[in-house]
């Protein structure tokens, strides 16, 4: 019944006409000049000479911007009630200000959106190489007096593209001075969360909206599923924008990735062909998307596949960039883990609840603390592997949002560009040119068309379902499911995510906007540094997986207890030393040292919680 109800909404939406919204940017206080804020963006010590070129007019800086979840709301009004989504009524506590209401369910006023892009233009335009933009460019549907329509959603996405005009290029071939890679969020579609397999009205309209951002030779592939790739450094580095709604538990018209007819299943065929092509060309890849890969969000059959592909292509994939959760945190995906399947009742309840409550997160705002506590416990369970580099794990980074669910935040990444000129050029292999990209996308089209005609794959038995993604590869049947990656074993050399090399992320700087001070007029609106990963309590020399494992274990030490249960350097239980037991002084010294580490763990976790909620103080609220 619920599925049919959702489909009726989707069919009804096709009849809606498209009416362009006015340029809300012009409604803001255009005379409000933003200060030229000095950034913590030193010239990277690993920059090369002569500088590499990202285009004929731009030199590589070794930095990029990740921005997500803007949620612009043209109906937002100052001094209004949060119970009305800050649209009307009286603000009793005086916190619904010019730039938004911190720690609330209200969306972003246009003044915040305008000020954010003004700040990016003045401070980052000439300091970054590309932008990753992970979706949700429309307000939530939280006000019955201003219901969202499909035309409104499309128009707001068109408007958000207009905010990129400061990057417009004079080059007739390249629309913007730098690549911008967008992806679709669960609130960018109508009804929210619901996204069917393409070609559909939505996939075709999004291509029209993003025609200057999505390469033309990927039009037909985009029509099918709204996923695409962009060479952010031509021939060297790629960002794949994955439509994570096909793997999203809250999308009522998808049902995992096991069946051939599932759009999530077909999307893995797209991903498999792309990753293999990148490997052959020697290119490195960032995965980007809206919904992050965890058991709260992804269908279990999709999450296990995703973890397996990240592991088997560990020589290619740098990491994943996501949004949606509004909470700043990181995920270590274990390729050997098996995600528990939800019961039919649990799955239906989750889909129904998320669609009816118009909340963009599976977990409620008040449940975020519990979510992070669970995440901390998962950090305590990290194990070592034979590689010594923790290659069984892959990194996914969940960025802070612009919407002031807590406080607005954005992130500037820095990455190693040493040797980028010498990195393999993806045009030639052994003196012979690679096939043109158009042939690659034709292959994807043919493969997806073939899957439409084939019978279902052999269903998995109970034994296979109980296996981990890696063990499953060892027991494939004759008619193997190609949405699982081949097992490359130890023959794959670890890539930039595991060993420092070209394109390894070296650090990131997190910025936030203090709306409380800006709303009161105590200071002009700006984004200021919140923290960076090379400073306490992170103290990371680089952002390879082993650095994150060390930090995760540091955060978890307090709940584990002592070194005999968790050894930060090895992650294994230590054997009790009888000699140390007899030696009272050594034992006391060891206990003192362990207590110090537990105190450090507690302090680090408190700072991590503060940063998770963008220094808004949310974790301290009752």
PDB file of N, CA, C and O in Angstrom, residues 224 258-262 265-266 269 446-458 478-483:
ATOM      1  N   UNK A 224      19.893   7.470 -17.127  1.00  0.00           N
ATOM      2  CA  UNK A 224      19.535   6.190 -16.514  1.00  0.00           C
ATOM      3  C   UNK A 224      19.561   6.236 -14.992  1.00  0.00           C
ATOM      4  O   UNK A 224      18.779   5.544 -14.350  1.00  0.00           O
ATOM      5  N   UNK A 258      20.497  -6.921  -4.613  1.00  0.00           N
ATOM      6  CA  UNK A 258      20.664  -8.318  -5.006  1.00  0.00           C
ATOM      7  C   UNK A 258      20.014  -8.630  -6.351  1.00  0.00           C
ATOM      8  O   UNK A 258      20.561  -9.380  -7.155  1.00  0.00           O
ATOM      9  N   UNK A 259      18.838  -8.068  -6.596  1.00  0.00           N
ATOM     10  CA  UNK A 259      18.086  -8.435  -7.795  1.00  0.00           C
ATOM     11  C   UNK A 259      18.541  -7.616  -9.003  1.00  0.00           C
ATOM     12  O   UNK A 259      18.840  -6.435  -8.892  1.00  0.00           O
ATOM     13  N   UNK A 260      18.555  -8.259 -10.152  1.00  0.00           N
ATOM     14  CA  UNK A 260      18.994  -7.606 -11.380  1.00  0.00           C
ATOM     15  C   UNK A 260      18.165  -6.376 -11.701  1.00  0.00           C
ATOM     16  O   UNK A 260      18.668  -5.400 -12.258  1.00  0.00           O
ATOM     17  N   UNK A 261      16.885  -6.388 -11.362  1.00  0.00           N
ATOM     18  CA  UNK A 261      16.007  -5.274 -11.714  1.00  0.00           C
ATOM     19  C   UNK A 261      16.153  -4.079 -10.776  1.00  0.00           C
ATOM     20  O   UNK A 261      15.596  -3.018 -11.035  1.00  0.00           O
ATOM     21  N   UNK A 262      16.875  -4.246  -9.683  1.00  0.00           N
ATOM     22  CA  UNK A 262      17.055  -3.133  -8.756  1.00  0.00           C
ATOM     23  C   UNK A 262      17.988  -2.089  -9.365  1.00  0.00           C
ATOM     24  O   UNK A 262      19.080  -2.426  -9.842  1.00  0.00           O
ATOM     25  N   UNK A 265      21.433  -2.252  -8.015  1.00  0.00           N
ATOM     26  CA  UNK A 265      22.218  -3.338  -8.596  1.00  0.00           C
ATOM     27  C   UNK A 265      22.895  -2.865  -9.883  1.00  0.00           C
ATOM     28  O   UNK A 265      24.095  -3.069 -10.089  1.00  0.00           O
ATOM     29  N   UNK A 266      22.140  -2.190 -10.733  1.00  0.00           N
ATOM     30  CA  UNK A 266      22.686  -1.714 -12.007  1.00  0.00           C
ATOM     31  C   UNK A 266      23.728  -0.622 -11.790  1.00  0.00           C
ATOM     32  O   UNK A 266      24.679  -0.493 -12.565  1.00  0.00           O
ATOM     33  N   UNK A 269      27.061  -1.968 -11.590  1.00  0.00           N
ATOM     34  CA  UNK A 269      27.657  -2.292 -12.887  1.00  0.00           C
ATOM     35  C   UNK A 269      28.313  -1.051 -13.481  1.00  0.00           C
ATOM     36  O   UNK A 269      29.392  -1.119 -14.062  1.00  0.00           O
ATOM     37  N   UNK A 446      25.279  -0.472 -23.077  1.00  0.00           N
ATOM     38  CA  UNK A 446      25.012  -1.819 -23.583  1.00  0.00           C
ATOM     39  C   UNK A 446      24.897  -2.826 -22.450  1.00  0.00           C
ATOM     40  O   UNK A 446      24.054  -3.725 -22.482  1.00  0.00           O
ATOM     41  N   UNK A 447      25.738  -2.666 -21.429  1.00  0.00           N
ATOM     42  CA  UNK A 447      25.695  -3.586 -20.293  1.00  0.00           C
ATOM     43  C   UNK A 447      24.376  -3.459 -19.535  1.00  0.00           C
ATOM     44  O   UNK A 447      23.755  -4.456 -19.164  1.00  0.00           O
ATOM     45  N   UNK A 448      23.931  -2.236 -19.311  1.00  0.00           N
ATOM     46  CA  UNK A 448      22.669  -2.039 -18.602  1.00  0.00           C
ATOM     47  C   UNK A 448      21.491  -2.547 -19.425  1.00  0.00           C
ATOM     48  O   UNK A 448      20.536  -3.113 -18.878  1.00  0.00           O
ATOM     49  N   UNK A 449      21.563  -2.354 -20.741  1.00  0.00           N
ATOM     50  CA  UNK A 449      20.506  -2.877 -21.609  1.00  0.00           C
ATOM     51  C   UNK A 449      20.496  -4.402 -21.586  1.00  0.00           C
ATOM     52  O   UNK A 449      19.438  -5.037 -21.584  1.00  0.00           O
ATOM     53  N   UNK A 450      21.688  -5.006 -21.558  1.00  0.00           N
ATOM     54  CA  UNK A 450      21.782  -6.466 -21.499  1.00  0.00           C
ATOM     55  C   UNK A 450      21.196  -6.994 -20.196  1.00  0.00           C
ATOM     56  O   UNK A 450      20.492  -8.013 -20.179  1.00  0.00           O
ATOM     57  N   UNK A 451      21.460  -6.291 -19.098  1.00  0.00           N
ATOM     58  CA  UNK A 451      20.921  -6.720 -17.808  1.00  0.00           C
ATOM     59  C   UNK A 451      19.399  -6.676 -17.812  1.00  0.00           C
ATOM     60  O   UNK A 451      18.745  -7.478 -17.146  1.00  0.00           O
ATOM     61  N   UNK A 452      18.834  -5.731 -18.560  1.00  0.00           N
ATOM     62  CA  UNK A 452      17.375  -5.651 -18.649  1.00  0.00           C
ATOM     63  C   UNK A 452      16.782  -6.904 -19.283  1.00  0.00           C
ATOM     64  O   UNK A 452      15.639  -7.276 -19.002  1.00  0.00           O
ATOM     65  N   UNK A 453      17.565  -7.553 -20.154  1.00  0.00           N
ATOM     66  CA  UNK A 453      17.062  -8.709 -20.894  1.00  0.00           C
ATOM     67  C   UNK A 453      17.379 -10.034 -20.213  1.00  0.00           C
ATOM     68  O   UNK A 453      16.737 -11.038 -20.479  1.00  0.00           O
ATOM     69  N   UNK A 454      18.383 -10.058 -19.336  1.00  0.00           N
ATOM     70  CA  UNK A 454      18.826 -11.314 -18.739  1.00  0.00           C
ATOM     71  C   UNK A 454      17.889 -11.796 -17.646  1.00  0.00           C
ATOM     72  O   UNK A 454      17.117 -11.030 -17.069  1.00  0.00           O
ATOM     73  N   UNK A 455      18.003 -13.099 -17.351  1.00  0.00           N
ATOM     74  CA  UNK A 455      17.299 -13.658 -16.206  1.00  0.00           C
ATOM     75  C   UNK A 455      17.978 -13.178 -14.936  1.00  0.00           C
ATOM     76  O   UNK A 455      19.116 -12.706 -14.944  1.00  0.00           O
ATOM     77  N   UNK A 456      17.270 -13.342 -13.832  1.00  0.00           N
ATOM     78  CA  UNK A 456      17.862 -12.992 -12.549  1.00  0.00           C
ATOM     79  C   UNK A 456      19.077 -13.872 -12.279  1.00  0.00           C
ATOM     80  O   UNK A 456      19.156 -15.009 -12.732  1.00  0.00           O
ATOM     81  N   UNK A 457      20.023 -13.339 -11.522  1.00  0.00           N
ATOM     82  CA  UNK A 457      21.162 -14.141 -11.111  1.00  0.00           C
ATOM     83  C   UNK A 457      20.702 -15.218 -10.148  1.00  0.00           C
ATOM     84  O   UNK A 457      19.656 -15.112  -9.513  1.00  0.00           O
ATOM     85  N   UNK A 458      21.511 -16.254 -10.048  1.00  0.00           N
ATOM     86  CA  UNK A 458      21.201 -17.324  -9.114  1.00  0.00           C
ATOM     87  C   UNK A 458      21.050 -16.736  -7.716  1.00  0.00           C
ATOM     88  O   UNK A 458      21.957 -16.084  -7.214  1.00  0.00           O
ATOM     89  N   UNK A 478      28.804 -20.442 -11.095  1.00  0.00           N
ATOM     90  CA  UNK A 478      29.161 -20.267 -12.498  1.00  0.00           C
ATOM     91  C   UNK A 478      28.568 -18.981 -13.056  1.00  0.00           C
ATOM     92  O   UNK A 478      29.204 -18.255 -13.796  1.00  0.00           O
ATOM     93  N   UNK A 479      27.326 -18.732 -12.718  1.00  0.00           N
ATOM     94  CA  UNK A 479      26.680 -17.510 -13.183  1.00  0.00           C
ATOM     95  C   UNK A 479      26.884 -16.447 -12.113  1.00  0.00           C
ATOM     96  O   UNK A 479      26.006 -16.129 -11.329  1.00  0.00           O
ATOM     97  N   UNK A 480      28.093 -15.913 -12.060  1.00  0.00           N
ATOM     98  CA  UNK A 480      28.472 -15.009 -10.974  1.00  0.00           C
ATOM     99  C   UNK A 480      27.760 -13.675 -11.106  1.00  0.00           C
ATOM    100  O   UNK A 480      27.437 -13.220 -12.198  1.00  0.00           O
ATOM    101  N   UNK A 481      27.548 -13.050  -9.975  1.00  0.00           N
ATOM    102  CA  UNK A 481      26.928 -11.736  -9.926  1.00  0.00           C
ATOM    103  C   UNK A 481      28.018 -10.689 -10.147  1.00  0.00           C
ATOM    104  O   UNK A 481      28.888 -10.504  -9.296  1.00  0.00           O
ATOM    105  N   UNK A 482      28.007  -9.977 -11.278  1.00  0.00           N
ATOM    106  CA  UNK A 482      29.080  -9.016 -11.572  1.00  0.00           C
ATOM    107  C   UNK A 482      29.017  -7.746 -10.739  1.00  0.00           C
ATOM    108  O   UNK A 482      29.879  -6.878 -10.893  1.00  0.00           O
ATOM    109  N   UNK A 483      28.004  -7.620  -9.875  1.00  0.00           N
ATOM    110  CA  UNK A 483      27.982  -6.443  -9.005  1.00  0.00           C
ATOM    111  C   UNK A 483      28.832  -6.653  -7.758  1.00  0.00           C
ATOM    112  O   UNK A 483      28.913  -5.767  -6.910  1.00  0.00           O
TER     113      UNK A 483
END
